[in-house]
Amino acid sequence: MLTKIQDIETQETIPEAEWQSQKVAHEKRVDALLNDYLEARSRQEKNPAMDFLFEYYAFRPSNFRKWSPGIGVNLSFSDFDELPEVSELTVDGDVAFVDPMVFPDKRISSLKWMLNMQENTQQSKPSFGCFGMHEWAMVYKTDNPRHNQLPMRMNPDDLAAFVESRPLLCTHFDAFRFFTKPAKPMNKFELS
């Protein structure tokens, strides 16, 4: 699959005004999604959902603002300094394009791993019975939940009864590893 990506030939050339408009529109969309969060974060205010993206996964908000044309697209340009900040961008005359042949080896191995994982996932039988129970298993029978900056909206006894009333069918290791000790043996799948 990765070899196919590296062999992609340029399919279209986008005029400078068009791709700059796409780039600005992308940046505005990202700013609309992130600016309030970043302002709150500067005041040390927590937002569990957004913090999950930027702390647990360590994504950088600035990286979301970076627009890329993707592979197989030429960008016409007249001013080199106006080109998008993409490390794999190659300039050839008055066009620039993302060149997968200059991806660093480390990035290629990561891409291969991701593609392999996606292919394996596609070939695996899906499991749709989780229903988000992993979220409750992470706070099951504990006095010290990981994200305790927000109060629980359910008392501990009702929460425990709820978890015990349904099967835990979590196959996601990154979620399972945060199950409380009493919840781990309740999961149908043994993950390590």
Tab-separated table of C-alpha atoms in Angstrom:
chain	number	residue	atom	x	y	z
A	1	MET	CA	0.000	0.000	0.000
A	2	LEU	CA	2.746	2.475	0.944
A	3	THR	CA	4.591	1.802	-2.291
A	4	LYS	CA	1.407	2.730	-4.130
A	5	ILE	CA	1.334	6.049	-2.260
A	6	GLN	CA	4.954	6.726	-3.158
A	7	ASP	CA	4.199	5.992	-6.806
A	8	ILE	CA	1.259	8.402	-7.085
A	9	GLU	CA	1.726	10.806	-9.936
A	10	THR	CA	0.479	14.363	-9.818
A	11	GLN	CA	-3.160	14.408	-10.815
A	12	GLU	CA	-3.986	18.104	-10.795
A	13	THR	CA	-2.499	21.569	-10.494
A	14	ILE	CA	-4.313	24.056	-8.285
A	15	PRO	CA	-3.971	27.767	-9.118
A	16	GLU	CA	-2.379	29.887	-6.398
A	17	ALA	CA	-5.507	31.890	-5.544
A	18	GLU	CA	-7.556	28.697	-5.168
A	19	TRP	CA	-5.197	26.826	-2.837
A	20	GLN	CA	-4.531	29.967	-0.785
A	21	SER	CA	-8.293	30.327	-0.341
A	22	GLN	CA	-8.507	26.664	0.750
A	23	LYS	CA	-5.611	27.195	3.167
A	24	VAL	CA	-7.188	30.297	4.748
A	25	ALA	CA	-10.587	28.571	5.022
A	26	HIS	CA	-8.930	25.603	6.749
A	27	GLU	CA	-7.119	27.868	9.221
A	28	LYS	CA	-10.369	29.713	10.018
A	29	ARG	CA	-12.211	26.419	10.646
A	30	VAL	CA	-9.478	25.232	12.989
A	31	ASP	CA	-9.329	28.586	14.784
A	32	ALA	CA	-13.104	28.491	15.312
A	33	LEU	CA	-12.753	25.059	16.890
A	34	LEU	CA	-9.669	25.731	19.010
A	35	ASN	CA	-9.417	29.404	19.983
A	36	ASP	CA	-11.836	29.238	22.938
A	37	TYR	CA	-10.118	26.087	24.191
A	38	LEU	CA	-6.646	27.634	23.904
A	39	GLU	CA	-7.762	30.765	25.751
A	40	ALA	CA	-9.254	28.647	28.550
A	41	ARG	CA	-6.131	26.493	28.681
A	42	SER	CA	-3.983	29.623	29.101
A	43	ARG	CA	-6.017	30.214	32.295
A	44	GLN	CA	-5.379	26.573	33.376
A	45	GLU	CA	-9.056	25.694	32.854
A	46	LYS	CA	-9.663	22.029	32.084
A	47	ASN	CA	-11.744	20.586	29.252
A	48	PRO	CA	-11.655	16.776	29.451
A	49	ALA	CA	-12.557	16.145	25.798
A	50	MET	CA	-10.101	18.633	24.320
A	51	ASP	CA	-7.411	17.841	26.904
A	52	PHE	CA	-7.717	14.215	25.796
A	53	LEU	CA	-6.645	15.229	22.286
A	54	PHE	CA	-3.848	17.542	23.307
A	55	GLU	CA	-2.484	15.867	26.438
A	56	TYR	CA	-3.198	12.143	26.166
A	57	TYR	CA	-2.454	12.002	22.446
A	58	ALA	CA	-0.051	14.969	22.588
A	59	PHE	CA	-1.299	16.546	19.375
A	60	ARG	CA	-0.152	20.129	19.008
A	61	PRO	CA	-2.910	22.643	18.224
A	62	SER	CA	-0.568	24.446	15.825
A	63	ASN	CA	-0.274	21.281	13.725
A	64	PHE	CA	-4.032	21.260	13.137
A	65	ARG	CA	-3.736	24.709	11.540
A	66	LYS	CA	-1.226	23.463	8.966
A	67	TRP	CA	-2.969	22.956	5.659
A	68	SER	CA	-1.635	20.454	3.149
A	69	PRO	CA	-2.794	19.799	-0.401
A	70	GLY	CA	-2.191	16.089	0.068
A	71	ILE	CA	-0.327	13.759	-2.244
A	72	GLY	CA	-0.800	13.982	-6.007
A	73	VAL	CA	-1.459	17.731	-6.197
A	74	ASN	CA	0.688	20.521	-7.623
A	75	LEU	CA	0.390	24.004	-6.171
A	76	SER	CA	1.080	26.863	-8.571
A	77	PHE	CA	2.868	29.695	-6.796
A	78	SER	CA	4.592	32.995	-7.403
A	79	ASP	CA	5.914	33.676	-3.866
A	80	PHE	CA	7.898	30.914	-2.166
A	81	ASP	CA	7.216	32.436	1.277
A	82	GLU	CA	3.461	31.938	0.810
A	83	LEU	CA	3.736	28.149	0.405
A	84	PRO	CA	2.221	25.995	3.161
A	85	GLU	CA	4.540	24.761	5.908
A	86	VAL	CA	4.823	21.106	4.922
A	87	SER	CA	8.230	19.524	5.499
A	88	GLU	CA	7.831	17.165	2.524
A	89	LEU	CA	6.968	19.988	0.115
A	90	THR	CA	9.184	19.926	-2.962
A	91	VAL	CA	9.517	22.830	-5.381
A	92	ASP	CA	9.869	22.224	-9.111
A	93	GLY	CA	9.898	25.455	-11.085
A	94	ASP	CA	6.687	27.345	-10.399
A	95	VAL	CA	4.876	24.453	-8.708
A	96	ALA	CA	5.241	22.747	-5.332
A	97	PHE	CA	3.982	19.326	-4.270
A	98	VAL	CA	4.100	16.922	-1.354
A	99	ASP	CA	6.723	14.350	-2.263
A	100	PRO	CA	6.309	11.057	-0.383
A	101	MET	CA	9.807	10.046	-1.516
A	102	VAL	CA	11.302	12.574	0.923
A	103	PHE	CA	9.338	11.349	3.957
A	104	PRO	CA	11.822	10.526	6.753
A	105	ASP	CA	12.361	6.803	7.402
A	106	LYS	CA	10.843	7.203	10.871
A	107	ARG	CA	7.676	8.608	9.332
A	108	ILE	CA	7.543	5.858	6.692
A	109	SER	CA	7.738	3.162	9.390
A	110	SER	CA	4.930	4.915	11.314
A	111	LEU	CA	2.813	5.123	8.157
A	112	LYS	CA	3.433	1.432	7.423
A	113	TRP	CA	2.373	0.543	10.972
A	114	MET	CA	-0.812	2.652	10.659
A	115	LEU	CA	-1.683	1.175	7.266
A	116	ASN	CA	-1.103	-2.350	8.574
A	117	MET	CA	-3.304	-1.638	11.595
A	118	GLN	CA	-6.066	-0.267	9.359
A	119	GLU	CA	-5.865	-3.247	7.000
A	120	ASN	CA	-6.035	-5.656	9.965
A	121	THR	CA	-8.955	-3.714	11.419
A	122	GLN	CA	-10.770	-3.835	8.090
A	123	GLN	CA	-10.333	-7.618	7.957
A	124	SER	CA	-11.410	-8.165	11.582
A	125	LYS	CA	-14.952	-8.909	12.622
A	126	PRO	CA	-16.390	-5.697	14.063
A	127	SER	CA	-17.583	-5.495	17.652
A	128	PHE	CA	-20.361	-2.976	18.193
A	129	GLY	CA	-21.428	-4.032	21.681
A	130	CYS	CA	-19.191	-1.778	23.758
A	131	PHE	CA	-21.678	1.096	24.096
A	132	GLY	CA	-19.060	3.292	25.785
A	133	MET	CA	-18.922	1.149	28.918
A	134	HIS	CA	-15.159	1.659	29.065
A	135	GLU	CA	-15.806	5.211	30.294
A	136	TRP	CA	-17.712	3.877	33.286
A	137	ALA	CA	-15.184	1.092	33.922
A	138	MET	CA	-12.516	3.772	34.368
A	139	VAL	CA	-14.382	5.185	37.375
A	140	TYR	CA	-15.892	1.948	38.724
A	141	LYS	CA	-15.500	1.566	42.508
A	142	THR	CA	-12.813	4.195	42.946
A	143	ASP	CA	-12.562	7.142	45.303
A	144	ASN	CA	-9.963	8.817	43.129
A	145	PRO	CA	-10.993	9.077	39.450
A	146	ARG	CA	-8.275	10.223	37.040
A	147	HIS	CA	-10.162	13.336	35.938
A	148	ASN	CA	-11.479	14.531	39.255
A	149	GLN	CA	-11.660	18.217	38.334
A	150	LEU	CA	-15.306	17.624	37.410
A	151	PRO	CA	-17.824	16.139	39.828
A	152	MET	CA	-19.389	12.804	38.996
A	153	ARG	CA	-23.029	13.109	37.942
A	154	MET	CA	-23.886	9.716	39.397
A	155	ASN	CA	-23.341	8.479	42.931
A	156	PRO	CA	-20.774	5.654	43.297
A	157	ASP	CA	-23.310	2.956	44.226
A	158	ASP	CA	-25.552	3.677	41.230
A	159	LEU	CA	-22.503	3.806	38.970
A	160	ALA	CA	-21.290	0.418	40.258
A	161	ALA	CA	-24.751	-1.102	39.787
A	162	PHE	CA	-24.880	0.258	36.245
A	163	VAL	CA	-21.464	-1.209	35.326
A	164	GLU	CA	-22.391	-4.548	36.880
A	165	SER	CA	-25.679	-4.658	34.942
A	166	ARG	CA	-24.027	-4.750	31.513
A	167	PRO	CA	-21.187	-6.703	29.953
A	168	LEU	CA	-17.810	-5.032	29.543
A	169	LEU	CA	-16.667	-5.848	25.998
A	170	CYS	CA	-13.727	-3.503	25.577
A	171	THR	CA	-11.138	-4.435	22.945
A	172	HIS	CA	-9.335	-1.094	23.004
A	173	PHE	CA	-6.146	-1.473	25.018
A	174	ASP	CA	-5.662	2.267	25.508
A	175	ALA	CA	-9.063	2.400	27.215
A	176	PHE	CA	-8.688	-0.910	29.068
A	177	ARG	CA	-5.425	0.084	30.718
A	178	PHE	CA	-7.295	2.836	32.582
A	179	PHE	CA	-9.986	0.512	33.937
A	180	THR	CA	-9.994	0.457	37.727
A	181	LYS	CA	-8.612	-2.713	39.326
A	182	PRO	CA	-12.088	-4.017	40.214
A	183	ALA	CA	-13.320	-3.439	36.646
A	184	LYS	CA	-10.502	-5.213	34.764
A	185	PRO	CA	-11.562	-8.799	35.555
A	186	MET	CA	-15.131	-7.956	34.478
A	187	ASN	CA	-14.017	-7.337	30.870
A	188	LYS	CA	-14.814	-10.201	28.484
A	189	PHE	CA	-11.480	-9.784	26.694
A	190	GLU	CA	-8.134	-10.146	28.419
A	191	LEU	CA	-5.935	-7.340	27.137
A	192	SER	CA	-2.291	-6.928	28.000
